[in-house]
Coordinates of C-alpha atoms and ligand atoms in Angstrom, one line a residue:
M1 CA 43.1 -23.9 -47.8
A2 CA 46.6 -24.9 -48.0
R3 CA 47.3 -28.5 -49.4
R4 CA 48.0 -30.7 -46.4
R5 CA 49.9 -33.8 -46.1
Q6 CA 47.7 -37.0 -45.3
L7 CA 49.2 -39.0 -42.5
Y8 CA 46.8 -41.9 -42.1
E9 CA 43.6 -43.1 -43.3
G10 CA 41.3 -45.2 -41.3
K11 CA 38.0 -46.7 -41.9
A12 CA 35.9 -43.7 -40.7
K13 CA 38.4 -41.0 -40.5
I14 CA 41.6 -39.4 -42.1
L15 CA 44.5 -37.6 -40.2
F16 CA 46.3 -34.7 -41.8
E17 CA 49.3 -32.7 -40.7
G18 CA 48.2 -29.8 -38.5
P19 CA 49.0 -26.1 -39.0
E20 CA 51.4 -26.2 -36.2
P21 CA 53.6 -28.7 -34.6
G22 CA 52.0 -31.1 -32.4
T23 CA 48.7 -30.7 -34.0
L24 CA 46.7 -32.8 -36.4
V25 CA 43.5 -32.3 -38.5
Q26 CA 41.1 -35.1 -38.0
Y27 CA 38.6 -35.5 -41.0
F28 CA 35.3 -37.5 -40.6
K29 CA 34.1 -39.4 -43.5
D30 CA 30.7 -40.8 -44.3
D31 CA 32.3 -44.4 -44.8
A32 CA 31.1 -47.2 -42.5
T33 CA 32.4 -50.5 -41.8
A34 CA 31.4 -53.5 -39.6
F35 CA 32.9 -56.9 -38.8
N36 CA 36.5 -55.7 -39.3
A37 CA 35.4 -54.0 -42.6
Q38 CA 33.9 -57.2 -44.1
K39 CA 30.9 -55.0 -44.4
K40 CA 31.1 -51.6 -46.2
G41 CA 28.7 -48.8 -46.8
T42 CA 28.2 -45.0 -46.8
I43 CA 25.9 -43.1 -44.2
T44 CA 25.3 -39.9 -45.8
G45 CA 26.0 -37.0 -43.5
K46 CA 27.6 -39.2 -40.9
G47 CA 30.9 -37.6 -40.7
V48 CA 29.4 -34.2 -40.4
L49 CA 27.2 -35.3 -37.5
N50 CA 30.0 -37.4 -35.8
N51 CA 32.2 -34.3 -36.0
R52 CA 29.6 -32.2 -34.1
I53 CA 28.6 -35.1 -31.7
S54 CA 32.3 -35.9 -30.7
E55 CA 33.1 -32.2 -30.5
F56 CA 30.2 -31.6 -28.0
L57 CA 31.1 -34.7 -25.8
M58 CA 34.8 -33.9 -25.7
I59 CA 34.1 -30.4 -24.8
K60 CA 31.8 -31.6 -21.9
L61 CA 34.2 -34.2 -20.9
A62 CA 37.0 -31.4 -20.8
E63 CA 34.6 -29.5 -18.2
I64 CA 34.8 -32.0 -15.8
N65 CA 38.7 -32.3 -16.2
I66 CA 38.9 -35.2 -18.4
P67 CA 41.9 -34.4 -20.4
T68 CA 41.3 -34.9 -24.3
H69 CA 43.2 -34.5 -27.6
F70 CA 40.5 -32.2 -29.0
I71 CA 41.4 -28.5 -29.5
R72 CA 38.5 -27.2 -31.7
R73 CA 36.2 -27.8 -34.7
L74 CA 37.4 -26.3 -37.9
N75 CA 34.5 -26.9 -40.1
M76 CA 31.8 -29.3 -40.9
R77 CA 33.9 -32.5 -41.3
E78 CA 37.2 -31.5 -39.5
Q79 CA 38.5 -30.9 -36.1
L80 CA 41.8 -29.6 -34.8
I81 CA 43.3 -32.2 -32.3
K82 CA 46.7 -32.6 -30.4
E83 CA 48.8 -35.2 -31.8
V84 CA 49.3 -38.1 -29.5
E85 CA 50.7 -41.6 -29.4
I86 CA 47.9 -43.9 -29.7
I87 CA 47.8 -46.6 -27.3
P88 CA 46.9 -49.8 -29.4
V89 CA 44.0 -50.9 -27.0
E90 CA 40.2 -50.3 -27.6
V91 CA 38.6 -49.9 -24.1
V92 CA 34.9 -51.1 -24.2
V93 CA 32.7 -50.1 -21.2
R94 CA 29.4 -52.0 -20.9
N95 CA 26.4 -51.1 -18.6
I96 CA 23.8 -53.2 -20.3
A97 CA 24.4 -56.7 -22.2
A98 CA 24.5 -56.3 -26.0
G99 CA 26.5 -57.2 -29.1
S100 CA 29.6 -59.4 -28.4
L101 CA 29.1 -59.8 -24.6
S102 CA 25.4 -61.2 -25.3
S103 CA 26.8 -63.5 -28.0
R104 CA 29.8 -64.8 -26.1
L105 CA 28.2 -65.3 -22.7
G106 CA 24.7 -65.9 -23.6
I107 CA 23.3 -63.0 -21.7
P108 CA 20.2 -61.6 -23.4
E109 CA 20.5 -58.2 -25.0
G110 CA 19.0 -55.6 -22.8
T111 CA 19.9 -57.3 -19.4
R112 CA 21.2 -54.7 -16.9
L113 CA 24.8 -55.6 -15.7
P114 CA 25.2 -56.0 -12.1
R115 CA 28.1 -53.4 -12.5
S116 CA 29.8 -51.6 -15.5
I117 CA 32.2 -53.9 -16.9
V118 CA 35.5 -52.6 -18.7
E119 CA 37.1 -54.8 -21.4
Y120 CA 40.1 -54.4 -23.5
Y121 CA 40.7 -55.3 -27.1
Y122 CA 44.2 -55.3 -29.0
K123 CA 43.9 -52.7 -31.7
N124 CA 45.1 -54.9 -34.5
D125 CA 43.0 -55.2 -37.8
Q126 CA 44.8 -58.3 -39.0
L127 CA 44.1 -60.1 -36.0
G128 CA 40.5 -58.9 -35.9
D129 CA 40.8 -56.7 -32.6
P130 CA 41.1 -59.7 -30.2
M131 CA 40.1 -59.2 -26.6
V132 CA 43.0 -59.1 -24.2
A133 CA 43.3 -58.9 -20.5
E134 CA 45.3 -56.1 -18.5
E135 CA 48.1 -58.7 -18.1
H136 CA 48.6 -58.9 -22.0
I137 CA 48.8 -55.1 -22.2
T138 CA 51.4 -54.7 -19.7
A139 CA 53.4 -57.7 -20.4
F140 CA 53.7 -56.7 -24.0
G141 CA 54.3 -53.1 -23.3
W142 CA 51.3 -51.6 -24.9
A143 CA 50.7 -49.6 -21.7
T144 CA 52.4 -49.6 -18.3
P145 CA 50.6 -50.4 -15.2
P146 CA 50.3 -46.6 -14.1
D147 CA 49.0 -45.9 -17.6
M148 CA 46.4 -48.7 -17.1
D149 CA 45.6 -47.0 -13.5
D150 CA 44.8 -43.7 -15.5
I151 CA 42.9 -45.4 -18.1
V152 CA 40.6 -47.2 -15.7
H153 CA 40.0 -44.2 -13.6
L154 CA 39.3 -41.9 -16.6
T155 CA 37.1 -44.6 -18.3
L156 CA 34.8 -45.1 -15.4
R157 CA 34.5 -41.2 -14.9
I158 CA 33.8 -40.9 -18.5
N159 CA 31.1 -43.7 -18.4
D160 CA 29.2 -42.0 -15.3
F161 CA 29.3 -38.6 -16.9
L162 CA 28.1 -39.6 -20.4
T163 CA 25.6 -42.0 -18.8
G164 CA 24.1 -39.0 -17.1
L165 CA 24.3 -36.6 -19.9
F166 CA 22.6 -39.1 -22.4
L167 CA 20.0 -40.0 -19.9
G168 CA 19.1 -36.5 -19.6
V169 CA 18.1 -36.4 -23.2
G170 CA 16.1 -39.7 -23.3
I171 CA 18.9 -42.0 -24.2
T172 CA 20.3 -45.1 -22.5
L173 CA 24.1 -45.6 -22.8
V174 CA 24.4 -49.3 -23.4
D175 CA 28.2 -49.6 -24.2
F176 CA 31.0 -47.6 -26.0
K177 CA 34.6 -47.9 -27.0
I178 CA 37.0 -45.3 -26.4
E179 CA 40.8 -45.0 -27.0
F180 CA 43.7 -43.2 -25.2
G181 CA 46.9 -41.6 -26.4
R182 CA 50.1 -40.2 -24.8
L183 CA 50.4 -36.6 -25.0
F184 CA 54.1 -35.4 -24.5
E185 CA 54.3 -31.7 -23.2
N186 CA 57.8 -30.6 -22.3
E187 CA 59.1 -33.4 -20.1
D188 CA 55.7 -34.6 -19.1
M189 CA 53.6 -37.4 -20.5
R190 CA 49.9 -37.5 -19.8
I191 CA 47.3 -40.0 -20.9
V192 CA 44.4 -38.3 -22.8
L193 CA 41.3 -39.4 -24.4
A194 CA 41.6 -39.6 -28.1
D195 CA 39.8 -40.6 -31.4
E196 CA 36.1 -40.0 -31.2
I197 CA 33.0 -40.4 -29.3
S198 CA 29.8 -40.9 -31.6
P199 CA 27.0 -43.2 -32.5
D200 CA 29.8 -45.0 -34.5
N201 CA 31.3 -46.4 -31.2
C202 CA 28.5 -46.3 -28.9
R203 CA 25.3 -48.2 -28.4
L204 CA 22.7 -45.7 -27.8
W205 CA 19.0 -46.7 -27.1
D206 CA 15.9 -44.7 -26.8
S207 CA 15.2 -44.7 -22.9
K208 CA 11.4 -45.2 -23.6
T209 CA 11.3 -47.5 -26.5
N210 CA 14.7 -49.1 -26.4
E211 CA 15.0 -48.2 -30.1
K212 CA 18.6 -48.2 -31.6
M213 CA 20.0 -45.0 -32.3
D214 CA 23.6 -46.0 -33.4
K215 CA 25.8 -47.9 -35.8
D216 CA 23.9 -51.3 -35.0
R217 CA 21.2 -49.8 -37.3
F218 CA 23.9 -50.4 -40.2
R219 CA 25.6 -53.4 -38.7
R220 CA 22.1 -55.2 -38.5
D221 CA 20.5 -53.8 -41.6
L222 CA 17.8 -51.9 -39.5
G223 CA 17.4 -49.1 -41.9
K224 CA 16.8 -45.1 -40.8
I225 CA 20.5 -44.9 -40.0
E226 CA 20.8 -41.3 -41.1
E227 CA 17.8 -40.4 -39.1
A228 CA 19.1 -42.3 -35.9
Y229 CA 22.4 -40.3 -36.0
Q230 CA 20.5 -36.9 -36.6
E231 CA 18.1 -37.7 -33.8
V232 CA 21.1 -38.1 -31.4
A233 CA 22.5 -34.8 -32.6
R234 CA 19.0 -33.1 -32.3
R235 CA 18.6 -34.4 -28.6
L236 CA 22.1 -33.2 -27.7
G237 CA 20.7 -29.8 -29.2
I238 CA 23.5 -29.8 -31.9
L239 CA 21.9 -30.4 -35.2
P240 CA 23.3 -28.1 -37.9
E241 CA 21.0 -25.2 -38.5
A242 CA 20.3 -25.9 -41.9
G243 CA 19.2 -29.7 -41.2
T244 CA 19.9 -32.4 -43.6
R245 CA 20.2 -30.4 -46.6
D246 CA 23.6 -29.2 -45.2
M247 CA 24.8 -32.5 -44.3
K248 CA 27.4 -33.2 -47.2
G249 CA 29.3 -30.3 -46.0
P250 CA 32.3 -28.8 -47.9
E251 CA 34.4 -31.3 -50.1
M252 CA 37.9 -32.2 -48.7
M253 CA 40.8 -30.4 -50.3
Q254 CA 44.1 -32.3 -51.0
Ligands
LIG301 P1 30.8 -55.2 -29.2 O1 29.6 -55.6 -28.3 O2 30.6 -55.5 -30.7 O3 32.1 -55.8 -28.7 O4 30.9 -53.6 -29.1 C1 31.0 -53.0 -27.8 C2 31.0 -51.5 -28.2 O5 32.2 -51.0 -28.9 C3 29.8 -50.9 -29.0 O6 29.5 -49.7 -28.4 C4 30.5 -50.8 -30.4 C5 31.8 -50.4 -30.1 N1 32.8 -51.0 -31.0 C6 33.6 -50.1 -31.9 O7 33.7 -48.8 -31.5 N2 34.5 -50.4 -32.7 C7 34.6 -51.8 -33.0 O8 35.5 -52.4 -33.9 C8 33.8 -52.9 -32.2 C9 33.9 -54.4 -32.5 C10 32.9 -52.3 -31.3
LIG302 N1 34.4 -50.4 -37.0 C1 34.7 -51.7 -37.0 C2 34.9 -52.3 -38.5 O1 34.8 -52.2 -39.4 C3 33.6 -52.6 -36.4 C4 32.4 -52.0 -35.8 O2 32.2 -51.1 -35.5 O3 31.3 -53.0 -35.9 O4 35.5 -53.2 -38.6

């Protein structure tokens, strides 16, 4: 494979220049961080699984007309995506109380919320991704009011769809974080779903036992992290054929 220019390295992914203008290659690492990278580790095979899980979910979402940056998976750890201008806002949707909502407001983990709650965080590692209101987002020009209308509408549709999809495989979608980008095509601009959707940025609980099947196993040192990610992939019907032996995947070429 040809040598590619690295454009950006994040905590869990690397972006390379794509083969054609307007495309990028998104590489999924096994690195895991939590608490704004104060906790660091490796989850063997995570990149391979998240690449597959995110591919699967983005394809399913495209089938209900959610625009996404995803084009196609290239190999075990890489996918081809459309280049977008990332909106610096993390959109979190919560269906059941957990994590920072529980600690901030004293609502016990596992409490079903009266309705789905959408929250925004300003994407800025130096500031520790502070929570913001829609007012901050529009006042500081991170997104316009019409962008926010699109984002909220898409987010609620994504939540309903993914909640049903996961429920069908015995998993409760407790909460998740998504990101959006601006896609420029000819004279038009569209808001599209970007980044990834995987157990790194969702809380997924077994519907029967409430066992955690996501990155909280790493954040909270619960063990069996690899197994949990694999089980999510297995239930979605996408565990790579050769099972865990295949998980390391091809080495990145630079
Ligand atoms: P929180 O309860 O810690 O605020 O997390 C809410 C959801 O957002 C949870 O599914 C994990 C996800 N998340 C990220 O993907 N990235 C982050 O940096 C944080 C803090 C949470
Ligand atoms: N990925 C984030 C970080 O390292 C936090 C998290 O997912 O908990 O900082």
